[in-house]
Amino acid sequence: MKPAIYLAKMLSLVLLLAACSKKNDSTPEPPPPPPATQNDIAALNTKVQTFMTTYNVPGASLAVSKNGKLVYIKGFGNADNTTSEKVTPAHRFRLASVSKTFTGIAIMKLVQAGSVTLDQKVFGTGAILGTQYGTLAYSTNVKNITVKQLLQHTAGGWGFQQWVAILLIRTRRMAMRSSLGWVLDNKPVNNTPGTKYDYSNMGYFILGRIIEKISGKSYINFIKEDIMGAVGGTKTDAAGKTLADIKTDEVKYYGQGADATYVYNMAITRRDADGGLITTATELLKLINAVMVLLPGPIS
């Protein structure tokens, strides 16, 4: 997910949600929808359908904007293969690691408000999360981790391979608080924070706990009210774990290869801030448009 990683790293450099309002005291207006009758773009549709056929994708949703305005939305394939329900632009999909983009924006919203700083320490006496997680004394490396380093995947530990091989399996049945405590007690931070890049789901999970601590809201409520509310979004939510937990207008998942066994068998509800959100293509695009207008130039 290179685009998601790029955006997550980029978020530490800009104050993002100023883009949601032309004036500091005004309420932003969501971009207008495309015309009620939309002319299909055959070449674009063919590209999407070819991709879906090549990779055996049951359904997909597409939203396109030009100069910040939504100009094309379309659903492809099935939302549910059993019932042959078709995907529409209203259908919601799990975002997986794109959820990190929402988390990064939420952190920067708190930075912009002066509620937290990027260089603030996360763990230890006087730090944001204090000593509420885990039972053992924190190492020097743990106590030196900053908010910025979590955003940039440079906290010094809990990287991708460690998470896949140990954390995903060892803590999958633990509650949120106990899972982070177990990690702090059992998985040391071996590298000096700020010296090594290692893509970290756990780092963004921790950022979710920071959002809760600073805002006094649950992670998902902060995302829904303070982030998506600012861009007119109403369909972004937390994913459920099982098929019985599926939300209104959410597609059914099937997975591919070895991943198929984990579709409704992973602790996605506990992975809110690093991979647990659902939304529509339109709402994701609204958020990205709000971010993009603040960038100094086009992304190459």
C-alpha positions as a Markdown table, in Angstrom:
| # | Residue | x | y | z |
|---|---|---|---|---|
| 1 | Met | 0.0 | 0.0 | 0.0 |
| 2 | Lys | 2.6 | 2.5 | -1.0 |
| 3 | Pro | 0.2 | 5.4 | -1.5 |
| 4 | Ala | -1.2 | 4.9 | 2.0 |
| 5 | Ile | 2.3 | 4.8 | 3.4 |
| 6 | Tyr | 3.3 | 8.0 | 1.5 |
| 7 | Leu | 0.2 | 9.8 | 2.8 |
| 8 | Ala | 0.8 | 8.7 | 6.4 |
| 9 | Lys | 4.4 | 10.0 | 6.3 |
| 10 | Met | 3.3 | 13.2 | 4.6 |
| 11 | Leu | 0.7 | 14.0 | 7.2 |
| 12 | Ser | 3.4 | 14.8 | 9.8 |
| 13 | Leu | 4.5 | 17.8 | 7.6 |
| 14 | Val | 1.3 | 19.7 | 7.1 |
| 15 | Leu | -1.7 | 21.0 | 9.1 |
| 16 | Leu | -4.4 | 19.2 | 7.2 |
| 17 | Leu | -7.9 | 20.1 | 8.1 |
| 18 | Ala | -7.6 | 23.8 | 7.4 |
| 19 | Ala | -8.5 | 22.7 | 3.9 |
| 20 | Cys | -12.0 | 21.8 | 5.1 |
| 21 | Ser | -13.0 | 25.5 | 5.5 |
| 22 | Lys | -12.4 | 28.6 | 3.5 |
| 23 | Lys | -12.6 | 30.6 | 6.7 |
| 24 | Asn | -11.8 | 29.5 | 10.2 |
| 25 | Asp | -15.3 | 30.4 | 11.4 |
| 26 | Ser | -17.2 | 28.9 | 8.5 |
| 27 | Thr | -18.8 | 25.5 | 8.0 |
| 28 | Pro | -17.4 | 23.8 | 4.9 |
| 29 | Glu | -19.8 | 22.7 | 2.2 |
| 30 | Pro | -19.4 | 19.2 | 0.8 |
| 31 | Pro | -18.5 | 19.1 | -2.9 |
| 32 | Pro | -21.6 | 18.8 | -5.1 |
| 33 | Pro | -22.6 | 15.4 | -6.5 |
| 34 | Pro | -22.3 | 14.5 | -10.2 |
| 35 | Pro | -25.3 | 15.0 | -12.4 |
| 36 | Ala | -28.3 | 12.7 | -11.7 |
| 37 | Thr | -27.9 | 11.1 | -15.1 |
| 38 | Gln | -24.2 | 10.3 | -15.6 |
| 39 | Asn | -22.7 | 9.4 | -18.9 |
| 40 | Asp | -20.5 | 6.3 | -18.6 |
| 41 | Ile | -16.8 | 6.6 | -19.6 |
| 42 | Ala | -16.4 | 3.4 | -21.5 |
| 43 | Ala | -12.6 | 3.4 | -21.5 |
| 44 | Leu | -12.5 | 3.9 | -17.7 |
| 45 | Asn | -15.1 | 1.2 | -17.1 |
| 46 | Thr | -13.2 | -1.2 | -19.2 |
| 47 | Lys | -10.0 | -0.7 | -17.3 |
| 48 | Val | -11.8 | -1.3 | -14.0 |
| 49 | Gln | -13.6 | -4.4 | -15.3 |
| 50 | Thr | -10.3 | -5.8 | -16.7 |
| 51 | Phe | -8.6 | -5.4 | -13.4 |
| 52 | Met | -11.5 | -7.1 | -11.6 |
| 53 | Thr | -11.4 | -10.0 | -14.0 |
| 54 | Thr | -7.6 | -10.4 | -13.8 |
| 55 | Tyr | -7.5 | -10.5 | -10.0 |
| 56 | Asn | -10.9 | -12.1 | -9.4 |
| 57 | Val | -12.4 | -9.1 | -7.6 |
| 58 | Pro | -16.2 | -9.6 | -7.0 |
| 59 | Gly | -17.0 | -5.9 | -6.7 |
| 60 | Ala | -15.5 | -2.4 | -6.7 |
| 61 | Ser | -16.5 | 1.2 | -6.3 |
| 62 | Leu | -15.0 | 4.2 | -8.1 |
| 63 | Ala | -15.1 | 7.9 | -7.4 |
| 64 | Val | -13.3 | 10.5 | -9.6 |
| 65 | Ser | -12.8 | 14.2 | -8.9 |
| 66 | Lys | -11.5 | 17.1 | -11.0 |
| 67 | Asn | -10.3 | 20.3 | -9.5 |
| 68 | Gly | -11.7 | 19.2 | -6.2 |
| 69 | Lys | -15.2 | 18.5 | -7.6 |
| 70 | Leu | -16.7 | 15.0 | -7.7 |
| 71 | Val | -17.4 | 14.2 | -11.4 |
| 72 | Tyr | -17.8 | 10.5 | -11.7 |
| 73 | Ile | -19.0 | 7.7 | -9.4 |
| 74 | Lys | -19.8 | 4.1 | -10.3 |
| 75 | Gly | -20.2 | 0.7 | -8.8 |
| 76 | Phe | -18.9 | -2.5 | -10.5 |
| 77 | Gly | -19.7 | -6.1 | -9.9 |
| 78 | Asn | -21.4 | -7.7 | -6.9 |
| 79 | Ala | -21.7 | -6.5 | -3.3 |
| 80 | Asp | -22.8 | -10.0 | -2.5 |
| 81 | Asn | -22.2 | -13.0 | -4.8 |
| 82 | Thr | -24.9 | -15.1 | -3.1 |
| 83 | Thr | -27.7 | -12.7 | -3.8 |
| 84 | Ser | -26.1 | -11.0 | -6.9 |
| 85 | Glu | -26.7 | -7.6 | -5.2 |
| 86 | Lys | -24.9 | -5.1 | -7.4 |
| 87 | Val | -22.3 | -2.6 | -6.0 |
| 88 | Thr | -23.6 | 1.0 | -6.1 |
| 89 | Pro | -21.7 | 4.2 | -5.1 |
| 90 | Ala | -23.5 | 4.0 | -1.7 |
| 91 | His | -21.8 | 0.7 | -0.8 |
| 92 | Arg | -19.1 | 0.7 | 1.9 |
| 93 | Phe | -15.9 | -1.2 | 1.8 |
| 94 | Arg | -13.2 | -2.1 | 4.4 |
| 95 | Leu | -10.3 | 0.3 | 4.0 |
| 96 | Ala | -7.6 | -1.9 | 5.6 |
| 97 | Ser | -4.4 | 0.2 | 5.8 |
| 98 | Val | -6.0 | 3.2 | 4.2 |
| 99 | Ser | -7.5 | 3.7 | 7.6 |
| 100 | Lys | -4.0 | 5.0 | 8.7 |
| 101 | Thr | -4.6 | 8.0 | 6.5 |
| 102 | Phe | -7.7 | 8.9 | 8.6 |
| 103 | Thr | -5.7 | 8.3 | 11.8 |
| 104 | Gly | -2.8 | 10.6 | 10.6 |
| 105 | Ile | -5.3 | 13.3 | 9.7 |
| 106 | Ala | -6.9 | 13.0 | 13.1 |
| 107 | Ile | -3.6 | 13.4 | 14.9 |
| 108 | Met | -2.8 | 16.5 | 12.8 |
| 109 | Lys | -6.2 | 17.9 | 13.7 |
| 110 | Leu | -5.2 | 17.6 | 17.3 |
| 111 | Val | -1.8 | 19.2 | 16.6 |
| 112 | Gln | -3.5 | 22.0 | 14.8 |
| 113 | Ala | -5.7 | 22.6 | 17.8 |
| 114 | Gly | -2.7 | 22.8 | 20.1 |
| 115 | Ser | -3.8 | 19.7 | 22.0 |
| 116 | Val | -0.7 | 17.7 | 21.3 |
| 117 | Thr | 2.7 | 18.2 | 19.6 |
| 118 | Leu | 4.5 | 16.0 | 17.2 |
| 119 | Asp | 7.6 | 15.9 | 19.5 |
| 120 | Gln | 5.6 | 14.9 | 22.6 |
| 121 | Lys | 6.6 | 11.6 | 24.3 |
| 122 | Val | 4.0 | 8.8 | 24.3 |
| 123 | Phe | 4.9 | 6.4 | 27.1 |
| 124 | Gly | 6.2 | 7.0 | 30.6 |
| 125 | Thr | 5.5 | 9.3 | 33.5 |
| 126 | Gly | 4.3 | 12.7 | 32.2 |
| 127 | Ala | 3.9 | 11.4 | 28.7 |
| 128 | Ile | 0.6 | 11.2 | 26.8 |
| 129 | Leu | -0.4 | 7.7 | 27.7 |
| 130 | Gly | 1.6 | 7.6 | 30.9 |
| 131 | Thr | 2.1 | 4.1 | 32.4 |
| 132 | Gln | -1.4 | 2.8 | 32.0 |
| 133 | Tyr | -0.5 | 0.0 | 29.5 |
| 134 | Gly | 1.6 | -3.0 | 30.6 |
| 135 | Thr | 2.9 | -4.1 | 33.9 |
| 136 | Leu | 6.7 | -3.8 | 33.5 |
| 137 | Ala | 9.0 | -0.8 | 33.6 |
| 138 | Tyr | 9.4 | 0.9 | 30.2 |
| 139 | Ser | 12.8 | 0.8 | 28.5 |
| 140 | Thr | 14.6 | 4.0 | 27.5 |
| 141 | Asn | 13.7 | 3.4 | 23.9 |
| 142 | Val | 10.0 | 3.0 | 24.7 |
| 143 | Lys | 10.0 | 6.2 | 26.8 |
| 144 | Asn | 11.7 | 8.1 | 24.0 |
| 145 | Ile | 9.0 | 7.3 | 21.3 |
| 146 | Thr | 7.3 | 10.5 | 20.0 |
| 147 | Val | 4.0 | 11.1 | 18.2 |
| 148 | Lys | 5.9 | 12.0 | 15.0 |
| 149 | Gln | 7.9 | 8.8 | 15.1 |
| 150 | Leu | 4.7 | 6.7 | 15.3 |
| 151 | Leu | 3.3 | 8.7 | 12.3 |
| 152 | Gln | 6.5 | 8.1 | 10.3 |
| 153 | His | 6.9 | 4.4 | 11.2 |
| 154 | Thr | 10.2 | 5.1 | 12.9 |
| 155 | Ala | 9.4 | 4.3 | 16.5 |
| 156 | Gly | 12.2 | 1.7 | 16.6 |
| 157 | Gly | 10.1 | -1.5 | 17.0 |
| 158 | Trp | 6.9 | -3.4 | 16.4 |
| 159 | Gly | 7.5 | -3.4 | 12.6 |
| 160 | Phe | 5.7 | -5.3 | 9.9 |
| 161 | Gln | 7.4 | -8.7 | 10.1 |
| 162 | Gln | 7.2 | -8.8 | 13.9 |
| 163 | Trp | 3.5 | -7.9 | 13.7 |
| 164 | Val | 2.7 | -10.6 | 11.2 |
| 165 | Ala | 4.7 | -13.4 | 12.8 |
| 166 | Ile | 3.8 | -12.8 | 16.4 |
| 167 | Leu | 1.5 | -9.9 | 17.3 |
| 168 | Leu | -1.3 | -10.7 | 14.9 |
| 169 | Ile | -1.5 | -14.3 | 16.2 |
| 170 | Arg | -0.5 | -13.9 | 19.8 |
| 171 | Thr | -2.8 | -11.0 | 20.6 |
| 172 | Arg | -5.7 | -11.6 | 18.2 |
| 173 | Arg | -8.1 | -12.7 | 21.0 |
| 174 | Met | -7.1 | -10.1 | 23.5 |
| 175 | Ala | -9.1 | -6.9 | 24.3 |
| 176 | Met | -7.7 | -3.6 | 23.2 |
| 177 | Arg | -6.0 | -2.5 | 26.4 |
| 178 | Ser | -4.6 | -5.9 | 27.3 |
| 179 | Ser | -3.2 | -6.4 | 23.7 |
| 180 | Leu | -1.1 | -3.2 | 23.9 |
| 181 | Gly | 0.0 | -4.0 | 27.4 |
| 182 | Trp | 1.2 | -7.5 | 26.3 |
| 183 | Val | 3.2 | -5.9 | 23.5 |
| 184 | Leu | 4.8 | -3.4 | 25.8 |
| 185 | Asp | 5.7 | -6.2 | 28.3 |
| 186 | Asn | 6.9 | -8.8 | 25.7 |
| 187 | Lys | 8.1 | -7.1 | 22.5 |
| 188 | Pro | 11.1 | -4.8 | 23.1 |
| 189 | Val | 11.9 | -1.7 | 21.0 |
| 190 | Asn | 15.4 | -2.7 | 19.9 |
| 191 | Asn | 16.2 | 0.3 | 17.8 |
| 192 | Thr | 16.7 | 3.9 | 18.9 |
| 193 | Pro | 13.5 | 5.8 | 18.0 |
| 194 | Gly | 13.9 | 7.9 | 14.9 |
| 195 | Thr | 16.8 | 6.0 | 13.4 |
| 196 | Lys | 15.0 | 3.2 | 11.4 |
| 197 | Tyr | 11.9 | 3.0 | 9.1 |
| 198 | Asp | 9.8 | -0.1 | 9.7 |
| 199 | Tyr | 6.2 | -0.1 | 8.6 |
| 200 | Ser | 4.2 | -0.5 | 11.8 |
| 201 | Asn | 0.5 | -1.4 | 12.2 |
| 202 | Met | 1.0 | -1.3 | 16.0 |
| 203 | Gly | 2.3 | 2.3 | 15.7 |
| 204 | Tyr | -1.0 | 3.5 | 14.2 |
| 205 | Phe | -2.9 | 1.4 | 16.7 |
| 206 | Ile | -1.1 | 3.4 | 19.4 |
| 207 | Leu | -2.0 | 6.6 | 17.6 |
| 208 | Gly | -5.6 | 5.7 | 18.0 |
| 209 | Arg | -5.2 | 5.4 | 21.7 |
| 210 | Ile | -3.5 | 8.9 | 21.7 |
| 211 | Ile | -6.5 | 10.3 | 19.9 |
| 212 | Glu | -8.8 | 8.8 | 22.5 |
| 213 | Lys | -6.7 | 10.1 | 25.4 |
| 214 | Ile | -6.4 | 13.7 | 24.1 |
| 215 | Ser | -9.9 | 14.1 | 22.7 |
| 216 | Gly | -11.9 | 12.3 | 25.4 |
| 217 | Lys | -13.8 | 10.5 | 22.6 |
| 218 | Ser | -13.7 | 7.0 | 21.3 |
| 219 | Tyr | -11.5 | 6.7 | 18.2 |
| 220 | Ile | -14.4 | 6.1 | 15.9 |
| 221 | Asn | -16.5 | 8.9 | 17.2 |
| 222 | Phe | -13.6 | 11.4 | 16.7 |
| 223 | Ile | -13.2 | 10.2 | 13.2 |
| 224 | Lys | -16.9 | 10.5 | 12.5 |
| 225 | Glu | -17.6 | 13.8 | 14.2 |
| 226 | Asp | -14.4 | 15.8 | 14.0 |
| 227 | Ile | -12.9 | 14.5 | 10.7 |
| 228 | Met | -15.6 | 13.3 | 8.4 |
| 229 | Gly | -18.2 | 15.7 | 9.9 |
| 230 | Ala | -15.9 | 18.5 | 8.6 |
| 231 | Val | -16.1 | 17.3 | 5.0 |
| 232 | Gly | -19.8 | 16.3 | 5.0 |
| 233 | Gly | -19.1 | 12.5 | 5.4 |
| 234 | Thr | -21.8 | 10.4 | 7.1 |
| 235 | Lys | -21.0 | 6.8 | 6.0 |
| 236 | Thr | -17.5 | 6.2 | 7.5 |
| 237 | Asp | -17.6 | 3.8 | 10.4 |
| 238 | Ala | -15.8 | 1.0 | 12.2 |
| 239 | Ala | -15.8 | -2.4 | 10.6 |
| 240 | Gly | -17.3 | -5.4 | 12.3 |
| 241 | Lys | -15.5 | -8.7 | 12.8 |
| 242 | Thr | -18.0 | -11.3 | 11.6 |
| 243 | Leu | -20.5 | -11.6 | 8.8 |
| 244 | Ala | -23.3 | -11.0 | 11.4 |
| 245 | Asp | -21.6 | -7.6 | 12.2 |
| 246 | Ile | -21.9 | -6.3 | 8.6 |
| 247 | Lys | -23.2 | -2.7 | 8.5 |
| 248 | Thr | -25.9 | -1.3 | 6.3 |
| 249 | Asp | -24.7 | -0.9 | 2.7 |
| 250 | Glu | -21.5 | -2.8 | 3.4 |
| 251 | Val | -20.3 | -5.3 | 0.9 |
| 252 | Lys | -19.6 | -8.9 | 1.6 |
| 253 | Tyr | -16.0 | -10.1 | 1.7 |
| 254 | Tyr | -14.4 | -13.2 | 0.2 |
| 255 | Gly | -10.7 | -12.8 | 0.3 |
| 256 | Gln | -8.1 | -14.4 | -1.9 |
| 257 | Gly | -5.8 | -17.3 | -1.4 |
| 258 | Ala | -4.7 | -17.8 | 2.2 |
| 259 | Asp | -6.4 | -14.5 | 3.2 |
| 260 | Ala | -9.8 | -16.0 | 2.6 |
| 261 | Thr | -9.7 | -17.8 | 6.0 |
| 262 | Tyr | -9.2 | -14.5 | 7.8 |
| 263 | Val | -12.0 | -12.5 | 6.2 |
| 264 | Tyr | -14.4 | -12.8 | 9.1 |
| 265 | Asn | -11.9 | -14.3 | 11.6 |
| 266 | Met | -9.5 | -11.4 | 12.5 |
| 267 | Ala | -9.6 | -8.9 | 15.3 |
| 268 | Ile | -10.5 | -6.0 | 12.9 |
| 269 | Thr | -12.6 | -4.3 | 15.6 |
| 270 | Arg | -9.5 | -4.0 | 17.7 |
| 271 | Arg | -7.5 | -2.7 | 14.8 |
| 272 | Asp | -9.5 | 0.4 | 14.4 |
| 273 | Ala | -6.8 | 3.0 | 13.9 |
| 274 | Asp | -4.5 | 1.0 | 11.7 |
| 275 | Gly | -6.9 | -1.0 | 9.5 |
| 276 | Gly | -10.5 | -1.1 | 10.9 |
| 277 | Leu | -12.5 | 1.5 | 9.0 |
| 278 | Ile | -15.2 | 1.2 | 6.3 |
| 279 | Thr | -16.4 | 4.0 | 4.0 |
| 280 | Thr | -17.5 | 4.7 | 0.5 |
| 281 | Ala | -15.3 | 5.7 | -2.4 |
| 282 | Thr | -17.0 | 9.1 | -2.5 |
| 283 | Glu | -16.3 | 9.8 | 1.2 |
| 284 | Leu | -12.7 | 8.8 | 0.9 |
| 285 | Leu | -12.3 | 11.1 | -2.1 |
| 286 | Lys | -13.9 | 14.0 | -0.1 |
| 287 | Leu | -11.3 | 13.6 | 2.6 |
| 288 | Ile | -8.4 | 13.3 | 0.2 |
| 289 | Asn | -9.6 | 16.5 | -1.7 |
| 290 | Ala | -9.6 | 18.4 | 1.6 |
| 291 | Val | -6.0 | 17.3 | 2.2 |
| 292 | Met | -4.7 | 17.9 | -1.3 |
| 293 | Val | -5.6 | 21.6 | -1.5 |
| 294 | Leu | -3.0 | 22.3 | 1.3 |
| 295 | Leu | -0.1 | 20.7 | -0.5 |
| 296 | Pro | 2.5 | 23.0 | -2.0 |
| 297 | Gly | 2.4 | 21.3 | -5.4 |
| 298 | Pro | 1.3 | 18.2 | -7.3 |
| 299 | Ile | 2.5 | 14.8 | -6.1 |
| 300 | Ser | 4.9 | 13.2 | -8.7 |
